[in-house]
Coordinates of C-alpha atoms in Angstrom, one line a residue:
X241 CA 38.9 21.9 13.1
X242 CA 42.2 20.1 13.5
X243 CA 45.4 21.7 13.6
X244 CA 47.7 21.4 10.6
X245 CA 51.3 21.5 11.9
X246 CA 52.7 21.7 8.5
X247 CA 51.5 25.3 8.3
X248 CA 54.5 26.4 10.4
X249 CA 56.4 27.0 7.2
X250 CA 58.0 28.3 5.4
X251 CA 61.3 29.7 6.8
X252 CA 63.6 32.1 5.3
X253 CA 66.8 33.1 6.8
X254 CA 68.9 35.7 5.0
X255 CA 72.8 36.3 6.2
X256 CA 74.5 39.2 4.5
X257 CA 77.8 41.0 5.3
X258 CA 76.1 44.3 5.1
X259 CA 73.9 46.3 7.9
X260 CA 70.3 45.9 7.0
X261 CA 67.6 48.7 7.9
X262 CA 66.1 48.3 11.4
X263 CA 62.8 47.5 10.0
X264 CA 63.9 45.0 7.6
X265 CA 62.1 42.0 9.1
X266 CA 59.0 43.9 9.2
X267 CA 59.4 45.4 5.7
X268 CA 60.3 42.0 4.3
X269 CA 57.1 40.4 6.0
X270 CA 54.6 43.2 4.8
X271 CA 55.4 44.8 1.6
X272 CA 56.6 43.9 -1.8
X273 CA 57.1 46.8 -4.1
X274 CA 56.0 45.6 -7.4
X275 CA 54.9 47.9 -10.6
X276 CA 54.4 51.2 -8.1
X277 CA 51.8 49.0 -5.9
X278 CA 52.4 47.8 -2.2
X279 CA 51.9 44.1 -2.1
X280 CA 52.2 42.1 1.0
X281 CA 55.4 39.6 0.2
X282 CA 53.9 37.0 2.8
X283 CA 50.6 37.5 0.7
X284 CA 52.4 36.3 -2.3
X285 CA 54.7 33.7 -0.6
X286 CA 51.5 32.5 1.2
X287 CA 49.5 31.9 -2.2
X288 CA 52.2 30.4 -3.8
X289 CA 53.2 28.1 -1.1
X290 CA 49.9 27.3 0.1
X291 CA 50.6 28.3 3.4
X292 CA 49.0 30.9 5.9
X293 CA 50.7 34.3 6.1
X294 CA 51.1 34.4 9.7
X295 CA 53.5 31.0 9.7
X296 CA 56.3 32.6 7.8
X297 CA 59.2 32.9 9.9
X298 CA 62.0 35.3 9.1
X299 CA 65.7 35.3 10.4
X300 CA 68.1 37.8 9.4
X301 CA 71.8 37.7 10.3
X302 CA 73.5 41.4 9.3
X303 CA 77.3 41.8 9.4
X304 CA 77.9 38.0 8.8
X305 CA 81.6 37.1 7.7
X306 CA 81.3 36.1 4.4
X307 CA 82.6 36.6 1.0
X308 CA 81.5 35.4 -2.5
X309 CA 83.4 34.6 -5.8
X310 CA 86.6 35.3 -4.0
X311 CA 86.2 39.1 -4.0
X312 CA 85.1 41.2 -1.1
X313 CA 82.0 43.5 -1.2
X314 CA 78.2 43.1 -0.3
X315 CA 76.8 39.6 -0.7
X316 CA 74.1 37.5 0.7
X317 CA 73.0 33.8 1.3
X318 CA 69.4 33.4 1.8
X319 CA 67.9 29.9 2.7
X320 CA 64.0 29.4 2.0
X321 CA 62.6 26.0 3.1
X322 CA 59.4 24.9 3.0
X323 CA 57.1 21.5 3.4
X324 CA 56.1 21.5 -0.5
X325 CA 55.4 24.1 -3.1
X326 CA 59.0 24.2 -4.3
X327 CA 59.9 23.2 -7.8
X328 CA 61.9 24.4 -10.7
X329 CA 59.4 27.1 -12.0
X330 CA 58.4 28.3 -8.6
X331 CA 61.8 28.6 -7.3
X332 CA 62.7 30.8 -10.1
X333 CA 59.9 33.2 -9.3
X334 CA 61.0 33.4 -5.7
X335 CA 64.6 33.9 -6.7
X336 CA 63.7 37.2 -8.6
X337 CA 61.4 38.4 -6.0
X338 CA 63.6 38.1 -3.0
X339 CA 66.8 39.0 -5.1
X340 CA 65.2 42.3 -6.0
X341 CA 63.8 42.8 -2.4
X342 CA 67.4 42.4 -1.0
X343 CA 68.9 44.5 -3.7
X344 CA 66.8 47.5 -3.2
X345 CA 66.6 47.2 0.7
X346 CA 70.4 46.6 1.4
X347 CA 72.5 47.3 -1.9
X348 CA 73.6 43.9 -2.3
X349 CA 74.0 43.4 -6.2
X350 CA 71.8 40.7 -7.6
X351 CA 74.8 38.7 -8.8
X352 CA 76.0 38.5 -5.3
X353 CA 72.9 37.1 -3.8
X354 CA 72.7 33.1 -3.4
X355 CA 69.6 31.5 -2.6
X356 CA 68.9 27.8 -1.5
X357 CA 65.4 26.1 -1.8
X358 CA 65.0 23.5 0.7
X359 CA 61.7 21.1 0.5
X360 CA 61.7 19.7 4.2
X361 CA 59.8 16.5 5.2
X362 CA 57.6 16.8 8.3
X363 CA 60.0 14.2 9.9
X364 CA 62.9 16.5 9.9
X365 CA 61.5 19.7 11.5
X366 CA 60.7 19.9 15.3
X367 CA 57.9 22.2 16.7
X368 CA 56.1 22.1 19.8
X369 CA 58.3 19.4 21.2
X370 CA 57.9 17.1 18.5
X371 CA 58.3 16.5 14.8
X372 CA 55.6 18.3 12.5
X373 CA 54.7 14.4 11.3
X374 CA 54.1 13.4 14.9
X375 CA 52.3 16.6 15.8
X376 CA 49.9 16.1 12.9
X377 CA 49.3 12.5 13.6
X378 CA 48.5 13.4 17.5
X379 CA 46.2 16.3 16.3
X380 CA 44.3 13.7 14.0
X381 CA 43.1 11.6 16.9

């Protein structure tokens, strides 16, 4: 079977000016508490974005020097990047889930969390020494 390099997505980067629990990345990847059930956030994202759970990249920057709405205090900035599967309806669902998780795990108020969504093209992502588009072309030969 030929390898589909676009499966390296999505990427989630969280920057916040507060501390995050030592196990934040693992908990972010493994669990999403929803209606008294433990649901894997990566499974939700994988199904929604049609990407393998094992390909989700999470980057966390704690104690970032940042301010939101011209007032000091806890805040967060999230970038969610994916090749496809980002649209107005889906992004609203992702925003609710991600904002709630950050609030529960770090105490950052929901109105102090900003999320940016980026629908990426394979020509603009490097992986394994080439662009994703180039890698996919090579794998199809």
